[in-house]
Coordinates of C-alpha atoms and ligand atoms in Angstrom, one line a residue:
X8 CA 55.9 -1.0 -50.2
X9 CA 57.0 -1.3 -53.6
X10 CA 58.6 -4.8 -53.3
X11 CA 54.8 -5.5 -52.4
X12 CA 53.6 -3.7 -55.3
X13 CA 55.6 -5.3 -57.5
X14 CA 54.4 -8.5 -56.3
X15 CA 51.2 -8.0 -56.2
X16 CA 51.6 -6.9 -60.1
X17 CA 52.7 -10.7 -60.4
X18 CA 50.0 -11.7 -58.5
X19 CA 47.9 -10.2 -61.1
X20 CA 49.0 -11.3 -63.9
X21 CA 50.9 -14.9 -63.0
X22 CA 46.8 -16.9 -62.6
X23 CA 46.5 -18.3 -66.1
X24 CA 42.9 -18.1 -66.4
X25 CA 40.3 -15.8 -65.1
X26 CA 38.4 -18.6 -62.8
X27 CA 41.5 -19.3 -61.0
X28 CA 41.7 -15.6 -60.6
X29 CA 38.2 -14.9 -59.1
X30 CA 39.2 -18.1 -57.2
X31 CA 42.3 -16.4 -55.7
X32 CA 40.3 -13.4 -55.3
X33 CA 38.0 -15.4 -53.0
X34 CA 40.3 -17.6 -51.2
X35 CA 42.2 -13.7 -50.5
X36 CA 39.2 -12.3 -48.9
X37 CA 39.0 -15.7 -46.5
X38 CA 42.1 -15.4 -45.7
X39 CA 42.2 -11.8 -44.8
X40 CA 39.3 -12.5 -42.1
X41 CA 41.0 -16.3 -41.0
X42 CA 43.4 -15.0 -38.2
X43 CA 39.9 -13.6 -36.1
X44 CA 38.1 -16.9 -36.9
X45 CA 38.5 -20.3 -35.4
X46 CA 40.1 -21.5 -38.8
X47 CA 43.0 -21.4 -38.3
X48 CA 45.1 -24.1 -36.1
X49 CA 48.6 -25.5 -35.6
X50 CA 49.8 -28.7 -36.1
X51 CA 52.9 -30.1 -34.7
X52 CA 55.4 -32.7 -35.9
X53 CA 58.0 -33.8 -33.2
X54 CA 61.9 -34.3 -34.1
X55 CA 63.9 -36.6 -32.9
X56 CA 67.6 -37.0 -31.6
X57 CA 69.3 -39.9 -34.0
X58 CA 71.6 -40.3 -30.8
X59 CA 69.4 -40.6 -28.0
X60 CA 66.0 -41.3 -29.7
X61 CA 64.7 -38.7 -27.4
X62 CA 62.0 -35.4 -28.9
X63 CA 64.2 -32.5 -29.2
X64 CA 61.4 -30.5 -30.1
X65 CA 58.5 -29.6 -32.3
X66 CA 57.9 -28.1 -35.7
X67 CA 54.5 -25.9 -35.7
X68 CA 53.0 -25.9 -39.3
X69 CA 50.1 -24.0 -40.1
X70 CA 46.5 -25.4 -41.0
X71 CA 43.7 -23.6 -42.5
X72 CA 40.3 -25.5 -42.1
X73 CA 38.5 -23.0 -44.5
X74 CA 34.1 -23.6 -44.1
X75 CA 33.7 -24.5 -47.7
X76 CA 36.9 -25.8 -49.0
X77 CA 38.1 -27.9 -46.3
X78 CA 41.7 -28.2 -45.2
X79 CA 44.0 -25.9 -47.5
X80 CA 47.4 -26.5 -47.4
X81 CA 50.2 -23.8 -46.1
X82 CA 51.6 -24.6 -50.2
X83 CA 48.3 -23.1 -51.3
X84 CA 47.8 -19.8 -49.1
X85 CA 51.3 -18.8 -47.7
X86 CA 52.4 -17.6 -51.1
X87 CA 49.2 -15.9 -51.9
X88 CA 49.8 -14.0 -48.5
X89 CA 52.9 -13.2 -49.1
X90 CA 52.5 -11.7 -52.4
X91 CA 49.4 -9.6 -51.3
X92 CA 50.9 -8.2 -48.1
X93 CA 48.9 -10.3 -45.6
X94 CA 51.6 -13.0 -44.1
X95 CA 52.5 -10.5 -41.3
X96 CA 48.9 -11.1 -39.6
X97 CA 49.6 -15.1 -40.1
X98 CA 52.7 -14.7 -39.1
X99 CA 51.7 -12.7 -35.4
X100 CA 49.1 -15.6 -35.4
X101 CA 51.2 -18.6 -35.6
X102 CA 53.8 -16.7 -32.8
X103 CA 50.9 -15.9 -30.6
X104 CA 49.5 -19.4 -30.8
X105 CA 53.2 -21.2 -30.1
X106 CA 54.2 -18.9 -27.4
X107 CA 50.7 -19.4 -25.6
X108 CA 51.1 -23.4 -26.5
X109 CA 54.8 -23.0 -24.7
X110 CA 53.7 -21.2 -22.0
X111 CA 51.0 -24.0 -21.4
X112 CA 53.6 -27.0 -21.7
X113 CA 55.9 -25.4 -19.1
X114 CA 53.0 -25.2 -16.8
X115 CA 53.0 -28.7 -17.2
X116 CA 56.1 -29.9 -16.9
X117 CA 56.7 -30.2 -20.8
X118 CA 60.3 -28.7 -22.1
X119 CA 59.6 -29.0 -25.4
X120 CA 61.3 -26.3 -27.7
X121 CA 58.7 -25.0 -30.4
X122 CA 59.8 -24.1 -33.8
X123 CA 58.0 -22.1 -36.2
X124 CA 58.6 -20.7 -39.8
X125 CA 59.2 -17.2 -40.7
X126 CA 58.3 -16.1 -44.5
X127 CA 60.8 -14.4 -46.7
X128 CA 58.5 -11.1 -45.9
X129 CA 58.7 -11.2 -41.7
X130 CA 62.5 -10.4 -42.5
X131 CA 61.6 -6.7 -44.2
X132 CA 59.6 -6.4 -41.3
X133 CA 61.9 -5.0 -38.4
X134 CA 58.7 -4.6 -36.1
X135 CA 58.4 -8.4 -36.3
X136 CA 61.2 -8.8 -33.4
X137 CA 59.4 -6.4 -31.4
X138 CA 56.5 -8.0 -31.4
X139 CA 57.7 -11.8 -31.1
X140 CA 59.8 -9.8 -28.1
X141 CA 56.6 -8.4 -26.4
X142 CA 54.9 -12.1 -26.7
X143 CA 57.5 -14.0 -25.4
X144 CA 57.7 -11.4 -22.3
X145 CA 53.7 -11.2 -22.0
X146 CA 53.6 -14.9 -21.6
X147 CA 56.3 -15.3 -19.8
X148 CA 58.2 -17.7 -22.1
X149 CA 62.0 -18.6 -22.0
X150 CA 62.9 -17.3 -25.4
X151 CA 65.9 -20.1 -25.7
X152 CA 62.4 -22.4 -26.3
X153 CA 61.6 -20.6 -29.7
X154 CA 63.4 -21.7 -32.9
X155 CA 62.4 -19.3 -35.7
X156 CA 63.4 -21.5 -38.8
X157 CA 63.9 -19.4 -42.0
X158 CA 64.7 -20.7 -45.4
X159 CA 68.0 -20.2 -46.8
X160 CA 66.7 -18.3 -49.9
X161 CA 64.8 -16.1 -48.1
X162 CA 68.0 -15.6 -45.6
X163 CA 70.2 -15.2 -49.0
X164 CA 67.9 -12.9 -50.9
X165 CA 68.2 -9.5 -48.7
X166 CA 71.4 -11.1 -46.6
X167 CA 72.9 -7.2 -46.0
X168 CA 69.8 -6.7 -43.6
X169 CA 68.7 -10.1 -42.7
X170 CA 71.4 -10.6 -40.9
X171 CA 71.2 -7.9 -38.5
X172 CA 67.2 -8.9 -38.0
X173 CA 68.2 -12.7 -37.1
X174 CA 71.1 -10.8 -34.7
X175 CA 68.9 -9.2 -32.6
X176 CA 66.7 -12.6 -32.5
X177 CA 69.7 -14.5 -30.8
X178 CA 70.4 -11.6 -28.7
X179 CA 66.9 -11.8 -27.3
X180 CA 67.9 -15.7 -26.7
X181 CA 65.9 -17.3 -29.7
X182 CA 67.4 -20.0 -31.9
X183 CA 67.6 -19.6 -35.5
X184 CA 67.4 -22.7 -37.9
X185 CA 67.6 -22.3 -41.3
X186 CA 64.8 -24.4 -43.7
X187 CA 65.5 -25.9 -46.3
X188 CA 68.7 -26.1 -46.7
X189 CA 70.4 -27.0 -50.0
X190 CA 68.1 -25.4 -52.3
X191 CA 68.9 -22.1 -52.1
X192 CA 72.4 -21.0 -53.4
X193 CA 74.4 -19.9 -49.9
X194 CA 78.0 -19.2 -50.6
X195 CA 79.7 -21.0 -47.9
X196 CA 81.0 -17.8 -46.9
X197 CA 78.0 -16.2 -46.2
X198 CA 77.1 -19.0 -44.2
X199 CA 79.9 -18.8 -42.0
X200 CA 78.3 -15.7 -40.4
X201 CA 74.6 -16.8 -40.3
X202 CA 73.6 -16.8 -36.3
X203 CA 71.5 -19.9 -36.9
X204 CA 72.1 -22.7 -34.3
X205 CA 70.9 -25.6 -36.8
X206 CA 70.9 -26.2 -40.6
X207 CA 67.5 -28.4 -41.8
X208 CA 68.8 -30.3 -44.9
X209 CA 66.0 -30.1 -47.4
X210 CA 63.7 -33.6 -48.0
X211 CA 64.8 -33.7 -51.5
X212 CA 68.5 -34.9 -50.1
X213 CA 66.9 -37.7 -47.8
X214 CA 65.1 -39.0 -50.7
X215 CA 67.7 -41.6 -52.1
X216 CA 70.7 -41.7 -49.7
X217 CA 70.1 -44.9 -49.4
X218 CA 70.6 -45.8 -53.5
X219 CA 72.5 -42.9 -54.7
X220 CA 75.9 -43.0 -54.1
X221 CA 76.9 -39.2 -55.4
X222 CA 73.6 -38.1 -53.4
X223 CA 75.4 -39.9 -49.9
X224 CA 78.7 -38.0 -50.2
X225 CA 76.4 -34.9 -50.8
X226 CA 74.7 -35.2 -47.4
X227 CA 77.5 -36.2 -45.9
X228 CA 79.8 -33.6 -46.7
X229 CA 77.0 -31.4 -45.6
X230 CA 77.0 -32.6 -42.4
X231 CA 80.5 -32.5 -42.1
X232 CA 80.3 -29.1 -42.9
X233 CA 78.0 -27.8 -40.4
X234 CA 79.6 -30.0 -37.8
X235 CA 82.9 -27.9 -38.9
X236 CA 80.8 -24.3 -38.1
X237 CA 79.0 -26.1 -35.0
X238 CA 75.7 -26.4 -36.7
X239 CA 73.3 -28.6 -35.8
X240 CA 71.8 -31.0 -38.5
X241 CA 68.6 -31.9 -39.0
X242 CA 67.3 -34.2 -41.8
X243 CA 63.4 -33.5 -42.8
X244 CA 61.1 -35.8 -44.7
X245 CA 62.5 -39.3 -43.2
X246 CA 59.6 -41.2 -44.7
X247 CA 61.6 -45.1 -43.8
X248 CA 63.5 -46.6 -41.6
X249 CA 66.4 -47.2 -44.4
X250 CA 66.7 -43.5 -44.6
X251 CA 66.4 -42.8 -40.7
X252 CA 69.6 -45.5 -40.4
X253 CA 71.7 -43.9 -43.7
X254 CA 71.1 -40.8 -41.5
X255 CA 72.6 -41.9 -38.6
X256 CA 75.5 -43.4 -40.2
X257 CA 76.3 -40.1 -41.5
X258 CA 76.2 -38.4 -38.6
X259 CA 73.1 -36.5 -38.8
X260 CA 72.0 -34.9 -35.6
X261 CA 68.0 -34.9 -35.5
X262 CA 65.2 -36.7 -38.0
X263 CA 62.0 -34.6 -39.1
X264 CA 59.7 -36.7 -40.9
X265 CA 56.7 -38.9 -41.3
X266 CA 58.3 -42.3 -40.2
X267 CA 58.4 -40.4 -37.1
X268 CA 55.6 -38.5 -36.6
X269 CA 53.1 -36.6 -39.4
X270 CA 52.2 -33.2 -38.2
X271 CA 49.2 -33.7 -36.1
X272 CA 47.6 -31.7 -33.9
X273 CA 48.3 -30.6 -30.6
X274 CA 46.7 -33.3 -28.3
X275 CA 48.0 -35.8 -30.6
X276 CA 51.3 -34.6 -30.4
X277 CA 51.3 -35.0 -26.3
X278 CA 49.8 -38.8 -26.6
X279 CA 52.9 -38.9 -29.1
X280 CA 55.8 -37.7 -26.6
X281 CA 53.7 -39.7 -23.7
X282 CA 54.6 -43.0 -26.0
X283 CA 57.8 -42.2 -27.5
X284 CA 59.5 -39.2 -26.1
X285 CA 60.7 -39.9 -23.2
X286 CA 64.3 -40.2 -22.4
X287 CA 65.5 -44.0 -23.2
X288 CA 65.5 -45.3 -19.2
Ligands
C2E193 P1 58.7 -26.6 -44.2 O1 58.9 -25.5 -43.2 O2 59.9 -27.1 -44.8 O3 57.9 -27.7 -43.4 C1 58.1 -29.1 -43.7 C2 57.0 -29.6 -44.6 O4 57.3 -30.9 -44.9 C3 55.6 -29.6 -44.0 O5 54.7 -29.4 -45.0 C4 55.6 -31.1 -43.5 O6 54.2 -31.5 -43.3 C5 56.2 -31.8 -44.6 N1 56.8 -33.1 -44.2 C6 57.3 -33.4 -43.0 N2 57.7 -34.7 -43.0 C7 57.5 -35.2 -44.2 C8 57.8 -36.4 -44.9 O7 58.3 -37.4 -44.3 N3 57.4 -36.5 -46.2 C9 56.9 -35.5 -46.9 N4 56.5 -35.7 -48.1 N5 56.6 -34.3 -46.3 C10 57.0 -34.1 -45.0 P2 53.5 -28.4 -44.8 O8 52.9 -28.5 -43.4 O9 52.5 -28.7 -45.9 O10 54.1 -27.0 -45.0 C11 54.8 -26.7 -46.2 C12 55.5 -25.4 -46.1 O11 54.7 -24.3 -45.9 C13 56.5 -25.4 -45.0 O12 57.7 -26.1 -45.3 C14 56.7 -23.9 -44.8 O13 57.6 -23.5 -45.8 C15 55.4 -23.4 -45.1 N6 54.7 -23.2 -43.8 C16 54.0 -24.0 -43.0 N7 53.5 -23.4 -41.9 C17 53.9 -22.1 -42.0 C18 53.8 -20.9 -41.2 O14 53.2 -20.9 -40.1 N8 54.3 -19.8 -41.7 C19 55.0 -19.7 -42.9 N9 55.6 -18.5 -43.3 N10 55.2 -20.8 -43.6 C20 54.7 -22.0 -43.2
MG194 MG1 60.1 -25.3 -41.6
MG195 MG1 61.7 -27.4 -44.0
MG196 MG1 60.7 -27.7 -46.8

């Protein structure tokens, strides 16, 4: 509660001018009503193993198609939900909506593995495993097909009980990635005991591999790293080919990005993995 407060305090006062405010005041009341309305939707950007070429699965990203303002972006209403109180509702949205969209692909014969992002919040929450726990059971979905990808600072920021929450995730059989990688401030030691099956090297690494020498050996000696601890690595924001390549060289595991694939929605996504996922014959 009073980590809430005190961000809603910043909320308050952080909106330079009083039309943004009203604006923000607006957009909040939208957005507390959005998870009962059709506004809402997934979209879902495929990544790929450097190795094999083959989809190893599927990022779910958030969309809000609000009446008025068209598509908002996750950048523009994730933080306002977080600071007011309201991501848990998104959050139980965007789980709901995956495990259902699983539970639908292994009817059909599609193994994909869905990941989807937890905010900094869901890990205060202990009743968030619980109820990702009863989904995954009412829908009848292998939790080893869920990848909950949290971002490093939010993993690093309350580690003491974050840890135990991711714990009892893997113990249920999820996967745990962790986003963003590289922009937070991990000590390697902490990191040693993370229960996370893959490490997502932030975009901002992928951006000049390819000219920047000191930036190379960086990205390599991360992967290196998480090779070491038997992490899987997984490059997002490969926008070129160059990149993808440099990324291979290095060893990288698995490519995220829009040279692949842009998030698109779901029956994009299948006409996607019809034309390039399938196992190289
Ligand atoms: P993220 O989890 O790191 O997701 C990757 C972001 O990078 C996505 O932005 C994706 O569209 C974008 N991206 C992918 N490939 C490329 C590329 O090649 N170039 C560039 N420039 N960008 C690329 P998006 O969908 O706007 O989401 C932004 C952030 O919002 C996400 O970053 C995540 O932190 C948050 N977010 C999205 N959906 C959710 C959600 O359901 N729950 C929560 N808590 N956060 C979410
Ligand atoms: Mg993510
Ligand atoms: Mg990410
Ligand atoms: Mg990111």
């Amino acid at each position: 509660e009073i980590a809430v407060a005190r961000d809603l305090d910043n909320f308050v006062f952080e909106p330079a001018t009083s039309e943004n405010f009203r604006n923000r005041l607006l957009l909040l009341s939208d957005l507390r009503a959005a998870p009962r309305t059709a506004q809402l939707m997934l979209h879902y950007q495929p990544m790929i193993d450097l190795g094999s070429g083959q989809c190893v699965g599927t990022e779910a990203l958030l969309r809000w198609s609000h009446p008025t303002r068209g598509m908002i972006p996750p950048g523009e209403f994730i933080s306002l939900a977080e600071a007011t109180g309201m991501i848990s509702p998104l959050t139980l949205w965007v789980a709901r909506t995956a495990i259902r969209q699983l539970k639908i692909w292994q009817e059909a014969g599609i193994g994909q593995a869905i990941s989807i992002n937890l905010s900094a919040r869901d890990l205060d929450n202990p009743r968030m495993v619980n109820e990702i726990e009863q989904l995954l059971r009412d829908f009848q979905v292998a939790p080893s097909r869920l990848i909950l990808e949290v971002t490093e600072s939010a993993v690093m920021h309350s580690y003491m009980t974050v840890i135990p929450l991711l714990e009892r995730l893997t113990g249920m059989g999820c996967k745990i990635a962790i986003d963003d990688f590289g922009t937070g401030y991990s000590s390697l030691a902490c990191l040693r005991h993370l229960p996370a099956a893959t490490l997502k090297l932030d975009r901002s690494f992928c951006v000049d591999i390819a000219t920047d020498t000191k930036q190379r050996h960086i990205v390599q000696a991360t992967i290196g790293m998480a090779h070491e601890l038997e992490l899987k690595i997984v490059a997002e924001g490969i926008e070129n080919e160059q990149v993808l390549k440099e990324m291979r060289q290095l060893g990288c595991d698995i490519a995220q990005g829009y040279h692949i694939s842009r998030p698109v929605p779901e029956a994009d996504f299948r006409k996607w993995l019809e034309a390039n996922g399938k196992p190289p014959a």
